[in-house]
mmCIF file of C-alpha atoms and ligand atoms in Angstrom:
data_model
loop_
_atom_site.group_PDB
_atom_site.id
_atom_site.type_symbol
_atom_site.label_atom_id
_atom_site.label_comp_id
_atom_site.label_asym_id
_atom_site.label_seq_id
_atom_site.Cartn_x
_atom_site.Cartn_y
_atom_site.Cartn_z
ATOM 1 C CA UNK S 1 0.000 0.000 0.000
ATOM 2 C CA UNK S 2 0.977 3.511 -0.460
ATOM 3 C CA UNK S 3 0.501 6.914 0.308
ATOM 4 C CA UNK S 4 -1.150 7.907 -2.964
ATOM 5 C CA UNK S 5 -3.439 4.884 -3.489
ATOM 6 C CA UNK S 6 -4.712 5.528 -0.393
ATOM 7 C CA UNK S 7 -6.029 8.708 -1.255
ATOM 8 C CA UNK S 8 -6.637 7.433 -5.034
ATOM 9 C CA UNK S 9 -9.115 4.402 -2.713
ATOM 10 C CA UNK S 10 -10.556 6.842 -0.493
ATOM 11 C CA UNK S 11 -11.524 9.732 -2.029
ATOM 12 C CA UNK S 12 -14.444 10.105 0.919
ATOM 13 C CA UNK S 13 -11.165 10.549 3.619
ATOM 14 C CA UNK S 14 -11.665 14.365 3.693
ATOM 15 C CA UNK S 15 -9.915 14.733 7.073
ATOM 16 C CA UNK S 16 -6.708 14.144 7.125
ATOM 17 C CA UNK S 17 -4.425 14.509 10.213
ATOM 18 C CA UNK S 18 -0.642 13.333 10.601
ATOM 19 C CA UNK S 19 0.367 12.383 14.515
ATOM 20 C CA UNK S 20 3.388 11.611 16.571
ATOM 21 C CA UNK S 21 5.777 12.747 19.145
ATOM 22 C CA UNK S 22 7.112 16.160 18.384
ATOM 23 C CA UNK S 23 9.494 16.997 16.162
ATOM 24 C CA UNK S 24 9.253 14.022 13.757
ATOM 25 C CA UNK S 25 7.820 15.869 10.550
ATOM 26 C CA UNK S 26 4.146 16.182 11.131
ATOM 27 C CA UNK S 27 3.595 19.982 9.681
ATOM 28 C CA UNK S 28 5.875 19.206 6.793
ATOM 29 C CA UNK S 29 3.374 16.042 5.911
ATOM 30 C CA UNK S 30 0.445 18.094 6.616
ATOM 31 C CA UNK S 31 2.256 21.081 3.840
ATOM 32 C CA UNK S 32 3.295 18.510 1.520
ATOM 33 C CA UNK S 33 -0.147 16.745 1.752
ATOM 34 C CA UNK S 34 -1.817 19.904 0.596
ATOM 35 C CA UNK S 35 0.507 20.645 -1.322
ATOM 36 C CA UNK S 36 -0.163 17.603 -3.243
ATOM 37 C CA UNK S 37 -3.863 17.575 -3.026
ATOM 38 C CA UNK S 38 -4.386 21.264 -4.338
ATOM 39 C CA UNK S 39 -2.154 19.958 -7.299
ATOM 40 C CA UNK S 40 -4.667 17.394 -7.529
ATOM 41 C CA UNK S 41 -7.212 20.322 -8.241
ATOM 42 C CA UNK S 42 -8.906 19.967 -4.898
ATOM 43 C CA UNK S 43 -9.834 22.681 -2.286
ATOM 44 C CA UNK S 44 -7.547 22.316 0.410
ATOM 45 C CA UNK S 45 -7.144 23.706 3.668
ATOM 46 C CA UNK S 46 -4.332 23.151 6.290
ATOM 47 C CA UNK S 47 -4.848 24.644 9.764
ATOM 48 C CA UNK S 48 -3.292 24.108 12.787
ATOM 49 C CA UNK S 49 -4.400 24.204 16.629
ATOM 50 C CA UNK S 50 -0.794 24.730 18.250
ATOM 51 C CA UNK S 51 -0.815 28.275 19.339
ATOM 52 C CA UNK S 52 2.725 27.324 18.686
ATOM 53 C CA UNK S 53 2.002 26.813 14.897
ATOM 54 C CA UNK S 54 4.969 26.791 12.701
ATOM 55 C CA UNK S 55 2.523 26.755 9.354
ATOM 56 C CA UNK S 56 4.395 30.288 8.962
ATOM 57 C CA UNK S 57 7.048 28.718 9.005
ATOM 58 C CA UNK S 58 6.891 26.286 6.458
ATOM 59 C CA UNK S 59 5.061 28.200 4.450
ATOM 60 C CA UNK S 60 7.397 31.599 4.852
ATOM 61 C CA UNK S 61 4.640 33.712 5.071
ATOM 62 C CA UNK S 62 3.157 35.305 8.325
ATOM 63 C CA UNK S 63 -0.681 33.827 8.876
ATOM 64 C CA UNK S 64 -0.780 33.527 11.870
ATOM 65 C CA UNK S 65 -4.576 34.884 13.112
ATOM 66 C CA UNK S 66 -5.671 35.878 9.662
ATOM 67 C CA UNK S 67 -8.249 33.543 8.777
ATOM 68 C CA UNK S 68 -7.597 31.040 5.547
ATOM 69 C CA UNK S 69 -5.192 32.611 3.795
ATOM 70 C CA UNK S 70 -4.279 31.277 -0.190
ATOM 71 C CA UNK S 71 -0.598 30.404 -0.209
ATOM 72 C CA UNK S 72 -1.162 28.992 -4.223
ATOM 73 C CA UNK S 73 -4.735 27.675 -6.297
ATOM 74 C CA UNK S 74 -6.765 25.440 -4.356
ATOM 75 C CA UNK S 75 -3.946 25.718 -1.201
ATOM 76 C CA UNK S 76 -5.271 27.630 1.572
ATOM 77 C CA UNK S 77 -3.714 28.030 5.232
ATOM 78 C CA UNK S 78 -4.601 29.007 8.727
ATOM 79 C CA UNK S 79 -3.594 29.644 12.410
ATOM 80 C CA UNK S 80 -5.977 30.093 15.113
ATOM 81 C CA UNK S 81 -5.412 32.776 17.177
ATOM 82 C CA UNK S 82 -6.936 31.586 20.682
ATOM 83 C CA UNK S 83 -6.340 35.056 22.147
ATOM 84 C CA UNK S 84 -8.712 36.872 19.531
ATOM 85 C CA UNK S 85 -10.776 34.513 19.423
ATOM 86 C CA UNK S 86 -11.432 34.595 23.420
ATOM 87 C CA UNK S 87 -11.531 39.020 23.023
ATOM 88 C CA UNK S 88 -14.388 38.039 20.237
ATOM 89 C CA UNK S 89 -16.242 36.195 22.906
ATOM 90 C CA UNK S 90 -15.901 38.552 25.357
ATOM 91 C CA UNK S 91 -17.128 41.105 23.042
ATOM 92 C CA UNK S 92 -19.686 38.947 22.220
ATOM 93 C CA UNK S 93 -20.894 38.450 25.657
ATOM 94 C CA UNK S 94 -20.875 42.802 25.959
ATOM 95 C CA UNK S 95 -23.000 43.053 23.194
ATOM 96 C CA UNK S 96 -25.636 40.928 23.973
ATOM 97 C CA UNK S 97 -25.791 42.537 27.397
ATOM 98 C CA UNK S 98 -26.218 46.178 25.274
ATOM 99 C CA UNK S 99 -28.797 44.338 23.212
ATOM 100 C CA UNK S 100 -30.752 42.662 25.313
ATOM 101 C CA UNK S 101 -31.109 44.997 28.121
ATOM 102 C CA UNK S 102 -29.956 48.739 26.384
ATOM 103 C CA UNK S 103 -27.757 49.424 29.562
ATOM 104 C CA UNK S 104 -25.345 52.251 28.453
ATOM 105 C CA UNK S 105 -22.464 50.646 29.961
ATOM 106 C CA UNK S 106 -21.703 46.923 31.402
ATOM 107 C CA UNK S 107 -22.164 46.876 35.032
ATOM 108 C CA UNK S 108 -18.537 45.903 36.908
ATOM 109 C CA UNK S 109 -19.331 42.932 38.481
ATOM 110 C CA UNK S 110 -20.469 41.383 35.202
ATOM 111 C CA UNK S 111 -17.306 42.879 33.284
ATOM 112 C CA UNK S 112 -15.327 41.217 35.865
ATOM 113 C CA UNK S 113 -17.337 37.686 35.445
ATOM 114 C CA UNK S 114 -16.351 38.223 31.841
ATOM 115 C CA UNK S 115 -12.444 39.006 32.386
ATOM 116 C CA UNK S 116 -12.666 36.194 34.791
ATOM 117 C CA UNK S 117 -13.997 33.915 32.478
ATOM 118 C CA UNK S 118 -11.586 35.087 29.810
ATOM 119 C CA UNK S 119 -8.635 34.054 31.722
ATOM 120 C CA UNK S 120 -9.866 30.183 32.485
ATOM 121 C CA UNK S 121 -6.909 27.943 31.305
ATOM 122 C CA UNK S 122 -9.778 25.729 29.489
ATOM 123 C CA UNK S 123 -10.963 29.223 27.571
ATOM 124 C CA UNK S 124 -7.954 29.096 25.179
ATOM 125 C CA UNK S 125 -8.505 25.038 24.494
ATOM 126 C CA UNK S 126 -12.143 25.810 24.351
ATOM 127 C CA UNK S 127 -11.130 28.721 21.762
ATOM 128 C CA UNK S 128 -8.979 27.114 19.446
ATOM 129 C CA UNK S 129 -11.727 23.632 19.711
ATOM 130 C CA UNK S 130 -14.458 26.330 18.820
ATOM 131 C CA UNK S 131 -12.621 27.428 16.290
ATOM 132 C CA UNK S 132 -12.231 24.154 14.487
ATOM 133 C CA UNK S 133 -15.591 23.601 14.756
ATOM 134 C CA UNK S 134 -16.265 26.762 12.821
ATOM 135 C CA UNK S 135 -13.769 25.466 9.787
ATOM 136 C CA UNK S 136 -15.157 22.383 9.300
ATOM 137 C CA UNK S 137 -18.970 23.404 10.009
ATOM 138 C CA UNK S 138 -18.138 26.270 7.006
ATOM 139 C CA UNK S 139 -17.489 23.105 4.484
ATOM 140 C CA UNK S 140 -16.016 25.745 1.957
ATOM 141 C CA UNK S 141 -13.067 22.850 1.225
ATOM 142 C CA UNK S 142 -12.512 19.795 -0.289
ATOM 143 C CA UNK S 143 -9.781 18.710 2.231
ATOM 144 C CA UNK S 144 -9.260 19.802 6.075
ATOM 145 C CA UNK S 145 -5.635 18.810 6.877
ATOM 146 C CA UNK S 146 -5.429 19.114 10.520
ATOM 147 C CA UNK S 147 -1.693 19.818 11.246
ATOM 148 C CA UNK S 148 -1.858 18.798 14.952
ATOM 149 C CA UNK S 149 0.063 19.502 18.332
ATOM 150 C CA UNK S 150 2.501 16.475 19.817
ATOM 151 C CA UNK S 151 0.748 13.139 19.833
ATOM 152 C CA UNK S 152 -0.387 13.475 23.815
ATOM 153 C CA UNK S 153 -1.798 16.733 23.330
ATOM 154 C CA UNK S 154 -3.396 15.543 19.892
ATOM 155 C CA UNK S 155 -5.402 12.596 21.785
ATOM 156 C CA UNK S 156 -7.351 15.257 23.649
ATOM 157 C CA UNK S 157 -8.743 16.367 20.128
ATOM 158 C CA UNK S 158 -8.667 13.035 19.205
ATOM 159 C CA UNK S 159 -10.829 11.562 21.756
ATOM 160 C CA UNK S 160 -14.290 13.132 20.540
ATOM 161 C CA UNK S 161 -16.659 12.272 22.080
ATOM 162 C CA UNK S 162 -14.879 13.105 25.654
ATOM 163 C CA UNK S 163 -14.236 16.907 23.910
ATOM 164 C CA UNK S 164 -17.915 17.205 23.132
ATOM 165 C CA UNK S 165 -18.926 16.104 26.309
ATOM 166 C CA UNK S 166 -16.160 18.276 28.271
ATOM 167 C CA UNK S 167 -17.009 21.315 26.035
ATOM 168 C CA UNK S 168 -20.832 21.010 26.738
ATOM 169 C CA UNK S 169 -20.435 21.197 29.979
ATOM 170 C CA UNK S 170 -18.382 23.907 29.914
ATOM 171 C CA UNK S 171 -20.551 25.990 27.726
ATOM 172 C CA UNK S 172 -23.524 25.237 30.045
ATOM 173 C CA UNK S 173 -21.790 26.239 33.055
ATOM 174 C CA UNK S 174 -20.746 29.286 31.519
ATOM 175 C CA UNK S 175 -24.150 29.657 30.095
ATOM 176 C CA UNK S 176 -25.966 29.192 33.901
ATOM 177 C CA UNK S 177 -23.314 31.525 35.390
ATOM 178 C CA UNK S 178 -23.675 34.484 32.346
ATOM 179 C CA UNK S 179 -27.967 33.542 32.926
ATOM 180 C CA UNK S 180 -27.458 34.776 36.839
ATOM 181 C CA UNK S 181 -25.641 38.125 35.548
ATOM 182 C CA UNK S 182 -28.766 38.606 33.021
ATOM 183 C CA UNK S 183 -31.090 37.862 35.931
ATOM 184 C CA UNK S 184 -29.161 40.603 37.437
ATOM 185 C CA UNK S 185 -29.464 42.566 34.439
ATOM 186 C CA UNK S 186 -33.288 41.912 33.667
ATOM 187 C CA UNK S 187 -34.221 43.567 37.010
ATOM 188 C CA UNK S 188 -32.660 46.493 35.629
ATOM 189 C CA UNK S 189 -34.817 46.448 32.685
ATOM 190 C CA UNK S 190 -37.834 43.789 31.672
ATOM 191 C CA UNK S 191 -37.098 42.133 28.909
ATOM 192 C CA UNK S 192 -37.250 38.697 30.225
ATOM 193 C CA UNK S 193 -39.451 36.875 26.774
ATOM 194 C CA UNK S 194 -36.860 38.664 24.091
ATOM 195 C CA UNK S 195 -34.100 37.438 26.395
ATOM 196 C CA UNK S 196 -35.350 33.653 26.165
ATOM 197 C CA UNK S 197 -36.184 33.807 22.543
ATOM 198 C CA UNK S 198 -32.157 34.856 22.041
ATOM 199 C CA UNK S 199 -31.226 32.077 24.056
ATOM 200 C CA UNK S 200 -32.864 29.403 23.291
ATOM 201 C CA UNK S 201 -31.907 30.002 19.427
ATOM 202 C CA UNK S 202 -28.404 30.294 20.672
ATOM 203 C CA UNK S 203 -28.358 26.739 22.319
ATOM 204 C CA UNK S 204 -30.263 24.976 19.388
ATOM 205 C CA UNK S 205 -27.520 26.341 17.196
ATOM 206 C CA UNK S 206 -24.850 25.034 19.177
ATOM 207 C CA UNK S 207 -26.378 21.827 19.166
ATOM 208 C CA UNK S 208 -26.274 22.380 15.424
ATOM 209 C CA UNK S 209 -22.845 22.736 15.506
ATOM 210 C CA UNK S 210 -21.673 20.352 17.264
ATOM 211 C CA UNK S 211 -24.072 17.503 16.256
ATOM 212 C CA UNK S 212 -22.446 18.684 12.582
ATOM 213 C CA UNK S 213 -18.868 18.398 13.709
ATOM 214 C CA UNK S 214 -18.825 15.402 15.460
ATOM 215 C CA UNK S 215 -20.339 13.510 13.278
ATOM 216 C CA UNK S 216 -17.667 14.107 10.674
ATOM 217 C CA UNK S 217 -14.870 14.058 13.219
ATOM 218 C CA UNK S 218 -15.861 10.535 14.426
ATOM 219 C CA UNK S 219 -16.589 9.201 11.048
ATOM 220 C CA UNK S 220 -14.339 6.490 10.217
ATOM 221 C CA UNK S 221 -15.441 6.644 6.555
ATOM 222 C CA UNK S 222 -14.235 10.408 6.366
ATOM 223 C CA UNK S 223 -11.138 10.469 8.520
ATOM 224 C CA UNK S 224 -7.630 9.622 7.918
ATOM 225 C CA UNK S 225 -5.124 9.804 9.988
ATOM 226 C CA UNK S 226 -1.310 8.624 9.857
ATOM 227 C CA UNK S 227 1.005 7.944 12.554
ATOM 228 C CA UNK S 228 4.874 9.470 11.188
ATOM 229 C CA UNK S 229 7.991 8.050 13.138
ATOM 230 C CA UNK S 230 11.420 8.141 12.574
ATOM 231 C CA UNK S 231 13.720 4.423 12.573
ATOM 232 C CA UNK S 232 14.606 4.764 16.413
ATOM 233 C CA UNK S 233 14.209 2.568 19.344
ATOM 234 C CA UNK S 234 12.077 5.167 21.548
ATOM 235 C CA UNK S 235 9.951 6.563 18.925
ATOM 236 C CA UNK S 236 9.348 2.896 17.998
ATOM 237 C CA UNK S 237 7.962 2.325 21.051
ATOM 238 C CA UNK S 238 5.884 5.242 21.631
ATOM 239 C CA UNK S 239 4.460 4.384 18.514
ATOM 240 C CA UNK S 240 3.218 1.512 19.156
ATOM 241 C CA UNK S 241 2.183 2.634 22.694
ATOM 242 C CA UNK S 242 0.117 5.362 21.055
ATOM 243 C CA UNK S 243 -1.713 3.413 18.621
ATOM 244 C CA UNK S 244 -3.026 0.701 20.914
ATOM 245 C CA UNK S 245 -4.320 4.583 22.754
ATOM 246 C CA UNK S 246 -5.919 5.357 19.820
ATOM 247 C CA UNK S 247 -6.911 2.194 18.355
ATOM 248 C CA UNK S 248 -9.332 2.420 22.100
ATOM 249 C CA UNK S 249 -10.744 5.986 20.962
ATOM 250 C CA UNK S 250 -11.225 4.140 17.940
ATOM 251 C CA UNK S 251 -9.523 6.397 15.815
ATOM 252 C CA UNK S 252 -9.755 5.383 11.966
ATOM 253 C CA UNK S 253 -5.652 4.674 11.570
ATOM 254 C CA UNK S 254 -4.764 5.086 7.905
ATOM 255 C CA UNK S 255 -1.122 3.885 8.304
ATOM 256 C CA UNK S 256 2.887 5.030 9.276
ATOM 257 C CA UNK S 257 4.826 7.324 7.695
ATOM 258 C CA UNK S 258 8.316 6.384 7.903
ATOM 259 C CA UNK S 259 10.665 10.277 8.469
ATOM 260 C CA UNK S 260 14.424 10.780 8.118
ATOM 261 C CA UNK S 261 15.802 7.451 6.407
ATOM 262 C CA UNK S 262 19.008 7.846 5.078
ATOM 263 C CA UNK S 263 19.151 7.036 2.086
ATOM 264 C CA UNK S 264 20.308 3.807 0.444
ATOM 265 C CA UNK S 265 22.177 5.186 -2.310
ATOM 266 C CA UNK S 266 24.175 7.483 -0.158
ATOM 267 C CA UNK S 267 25.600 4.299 1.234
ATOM 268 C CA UNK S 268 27.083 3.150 -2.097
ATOM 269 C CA UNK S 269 29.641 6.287 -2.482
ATOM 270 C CA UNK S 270 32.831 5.337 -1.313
ATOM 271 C CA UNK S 271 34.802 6.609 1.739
ATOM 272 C CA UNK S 272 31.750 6.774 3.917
ATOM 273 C CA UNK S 273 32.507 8.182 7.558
ATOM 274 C CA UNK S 274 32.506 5.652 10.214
ATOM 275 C CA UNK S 275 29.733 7.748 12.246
ATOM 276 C CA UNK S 276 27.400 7.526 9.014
ATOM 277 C CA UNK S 277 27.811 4.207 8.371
ATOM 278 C CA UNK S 278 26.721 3.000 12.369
ATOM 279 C CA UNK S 279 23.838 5.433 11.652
ATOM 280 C CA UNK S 280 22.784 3.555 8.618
ATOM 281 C CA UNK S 281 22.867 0.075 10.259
ATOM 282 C CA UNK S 282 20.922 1.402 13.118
ATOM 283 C CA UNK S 283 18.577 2.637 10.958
ATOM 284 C CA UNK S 284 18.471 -0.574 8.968
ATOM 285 C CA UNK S 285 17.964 -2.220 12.037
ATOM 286 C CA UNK S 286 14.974 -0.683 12.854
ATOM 287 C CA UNK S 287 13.677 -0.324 9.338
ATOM 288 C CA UNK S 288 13.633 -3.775 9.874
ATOM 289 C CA UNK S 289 11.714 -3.864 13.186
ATOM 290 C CA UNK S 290 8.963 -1.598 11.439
ATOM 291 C CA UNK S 291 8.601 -3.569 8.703
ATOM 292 C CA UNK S 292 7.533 -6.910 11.116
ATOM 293 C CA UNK S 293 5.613 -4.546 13.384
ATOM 294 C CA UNK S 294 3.422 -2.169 10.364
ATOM 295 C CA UNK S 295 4.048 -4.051 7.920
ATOM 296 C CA UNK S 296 1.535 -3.204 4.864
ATOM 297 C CA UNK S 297 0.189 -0.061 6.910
ATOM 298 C CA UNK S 298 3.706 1.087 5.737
ATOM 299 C CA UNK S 299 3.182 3.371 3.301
ATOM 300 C CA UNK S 300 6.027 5.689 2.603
ATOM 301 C CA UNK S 301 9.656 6.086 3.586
ATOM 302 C CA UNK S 302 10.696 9.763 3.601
ATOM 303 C CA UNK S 303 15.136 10.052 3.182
ATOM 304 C CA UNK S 304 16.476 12.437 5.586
ATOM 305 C CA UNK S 305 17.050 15.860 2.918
ATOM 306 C CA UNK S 306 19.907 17.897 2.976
ATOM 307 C CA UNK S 307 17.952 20.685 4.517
ATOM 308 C CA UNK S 308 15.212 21.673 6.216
ATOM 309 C CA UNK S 309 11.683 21.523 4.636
ATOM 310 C CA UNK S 310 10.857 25.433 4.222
ATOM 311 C CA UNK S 311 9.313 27.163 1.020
ATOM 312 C CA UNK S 312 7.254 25.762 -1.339
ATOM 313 C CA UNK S 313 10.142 24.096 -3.888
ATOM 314 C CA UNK S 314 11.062 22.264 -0.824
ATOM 315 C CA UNK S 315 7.996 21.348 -0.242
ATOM 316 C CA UNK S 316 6.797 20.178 -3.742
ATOM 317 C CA UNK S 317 10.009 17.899 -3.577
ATOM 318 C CA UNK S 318 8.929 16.627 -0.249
ATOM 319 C CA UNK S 319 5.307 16.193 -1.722
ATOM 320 C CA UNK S 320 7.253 14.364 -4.877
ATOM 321 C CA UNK S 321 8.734 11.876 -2.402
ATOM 322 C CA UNK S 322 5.709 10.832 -0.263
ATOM 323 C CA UNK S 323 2.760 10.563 -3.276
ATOM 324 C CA UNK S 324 5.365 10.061 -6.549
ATOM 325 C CA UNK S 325 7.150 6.972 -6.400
ATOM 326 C CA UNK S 326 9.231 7.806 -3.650
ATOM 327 C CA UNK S 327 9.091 4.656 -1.957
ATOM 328 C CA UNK S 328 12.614 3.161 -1.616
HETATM 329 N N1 LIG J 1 12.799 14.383 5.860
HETATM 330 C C1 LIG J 1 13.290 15.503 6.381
HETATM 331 N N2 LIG J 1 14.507 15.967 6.016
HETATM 332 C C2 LIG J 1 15.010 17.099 6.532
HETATM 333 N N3 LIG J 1 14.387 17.864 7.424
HETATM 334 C C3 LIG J 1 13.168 17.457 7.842
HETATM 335 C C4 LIG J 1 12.545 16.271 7.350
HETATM 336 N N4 LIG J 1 11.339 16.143 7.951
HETATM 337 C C5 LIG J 1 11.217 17.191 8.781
HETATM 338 N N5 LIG J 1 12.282 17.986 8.716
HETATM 339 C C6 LIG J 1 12.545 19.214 9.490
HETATM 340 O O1 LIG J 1 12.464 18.877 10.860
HETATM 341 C C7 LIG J 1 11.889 19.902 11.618
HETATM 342 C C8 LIG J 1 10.665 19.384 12.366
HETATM 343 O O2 LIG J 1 9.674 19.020 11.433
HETATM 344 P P1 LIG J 1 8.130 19.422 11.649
HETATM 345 O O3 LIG J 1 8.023 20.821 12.092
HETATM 346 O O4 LIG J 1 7.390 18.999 10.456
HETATM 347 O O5 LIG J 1 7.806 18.440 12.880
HETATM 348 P P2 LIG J 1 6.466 18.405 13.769
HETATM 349 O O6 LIG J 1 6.205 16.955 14.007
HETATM 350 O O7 LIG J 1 5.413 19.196 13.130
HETATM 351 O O8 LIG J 1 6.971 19.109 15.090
HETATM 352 P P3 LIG J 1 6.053 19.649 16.319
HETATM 353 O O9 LIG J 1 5.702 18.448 17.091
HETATM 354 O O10 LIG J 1 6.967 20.571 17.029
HETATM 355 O O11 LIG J 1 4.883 20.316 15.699
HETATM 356 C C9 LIG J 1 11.544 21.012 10.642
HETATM 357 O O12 LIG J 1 12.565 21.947 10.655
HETATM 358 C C10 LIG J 1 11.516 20.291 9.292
HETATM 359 O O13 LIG J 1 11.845 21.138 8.223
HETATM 360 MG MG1 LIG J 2 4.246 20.804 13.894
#
């Protein structure tokens, strides 16, 4: 199996996502991916979740918090900015209040509730999950590659149904609390039927939402994701510790992506440094191991390139490798 007839087989996969520990290559999949795929002539979007995104990076262009921005035809990328996305809420929450009850200015106590609120260390994940949930409700693309965070933050997206049911809660809690302040705020000024028109609509639309989203989330049919890992003892075993995990949250796996092989031919030059040479065997050691332990889920092995994977001609060779025939 490999890479490309994957996608060629599955052509329903719109979700794609590339995990593992950090470090291994998982944005530079997730470019080269869409990359590929908008050659294809599809609609692709790549976004990423790490307020420590390095899509910027990769892509050499500053995106960060501006929405789906085109980097080529049919390539489009983003960065969630959690922070303005939380100030958006908060502005939100303000305007309702001016709506709803036509106070002139937002009593303290319920400004504070809202700064208090703001600063929640679940607010940002609840942000940036939000966020997501806007993206892929919008269905304006073909593809959503999710370039994700290190594999044990990436479970806590990963695990669904647990988010939805975390994130509910949340948003009811905050709901109850925000209902008290309009309480407050309604003995001010009547208004009490408009007031449960607003929010019932509000709460039947979040159920929209995330009824939507998590049913193409946690559709096997629709997701695929691949594990990458590198030919080492450690990340070999993390792998495999990590896909049992996920095989539990019963997360479609696609199949490995094999990062940093040196490559064969670079053995066949002659007067090969001693230090190069143990790395190779290692390596072939371990190739080895992968091959009994993935075997067919195998389905590309990436060579280690002479330089980092910035700009998009390093990128459309890195796309070359993993969907051309690149396997070695
Ligand atoms: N095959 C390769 N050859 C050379 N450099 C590579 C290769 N794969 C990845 N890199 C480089 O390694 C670094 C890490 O890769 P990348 O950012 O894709 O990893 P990541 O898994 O997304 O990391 P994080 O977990 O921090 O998000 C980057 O500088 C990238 O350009
Ligand atoms: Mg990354």
């Amino acid at each position: 199996m490999s890479l490309v007839k994957i996608f060629q087989e599955h052509p329903e996969r719109r979700y794609i996502m590339f995990g593992g520990k950090g470090g291994l290559g998982k944005t530079t999949f997730s470019a080269a991916t869409a990359y590929y795929l908008a050659q294809q002539g599809h609609r692709v979007l790549v976004f990423s979740v790490d307020p420590q995104a390095s899509l910027s990076d990769i892509f050499q262009q500053d995106i960060f918090g501006k929405g789906a921005v085109q980097i080529m035809p049919n390539l489009f990328a983003q960065e969630i900015d959690a922070d303005q996305r939380i100030k958006a809420y908060q502005e939100e929450i303000r305007q309702k209040i001016f709506d709803m009850y036509g106070l002139e200015k937002i009593p303290d106590e319920i400004e504070n509730y809202i700064q208090a609120a703001a600063a929640e260390p679940a607010m940002e994940e609840s942000a940036i999950f939000d966020q997501v949930v806007d993206i892929v409700v919008a269905a304006e693309f073909d593809y959503y590659i999710y370039d994700l965070v290190p594999l044990g933050h990436a479970l806590y997206y990963l695990s669904m149904a647990s988010v939805y049911d975390e994130w509910i809660e949340k948003i009811t809690k905050l709901r109850e609390e925000m209902r008290e302040y309009e309480q407050m705020a309604a003995r001010i000024k009547r208004d009490e039927e408009v007031q449960e028109d607003l929010i019932l609509q509000e709460l039947q639309d979040i159920k929209y939402r995330i009824q939507t989203s998590s049913s193409i989330l946690t559709d096997k049919e629709r997701t695929a994701f691949f594990f990458v890992c590198v030919p080492e003892e450690m990340i070999l075993i993390d792998t495999q510790k990590a896909a049992e995990l996920f095989a539990k949250f019963d997360v479609p796996l696609s199949g490995y992506i094999v990062n940093r092989v040196l490559p064969d031919a670079l053995m066949q030059q002659p007067n090969i440094p001693e230090y190069l040479r143990n790395r190779y065997k290692m390596q072939q050691m371990y190739n080895t191991k992968i091959n009994d332990l993935f075997g067919q889920d195998v389905l590309a092995w990436v060579p280690e390139f002479e330089r980092d994977i910035t700009g998009l001609p390093m990128i459309e060779k890195m796309a070359e490798v993993m969907f051309g025939n690149g396997t070695n």
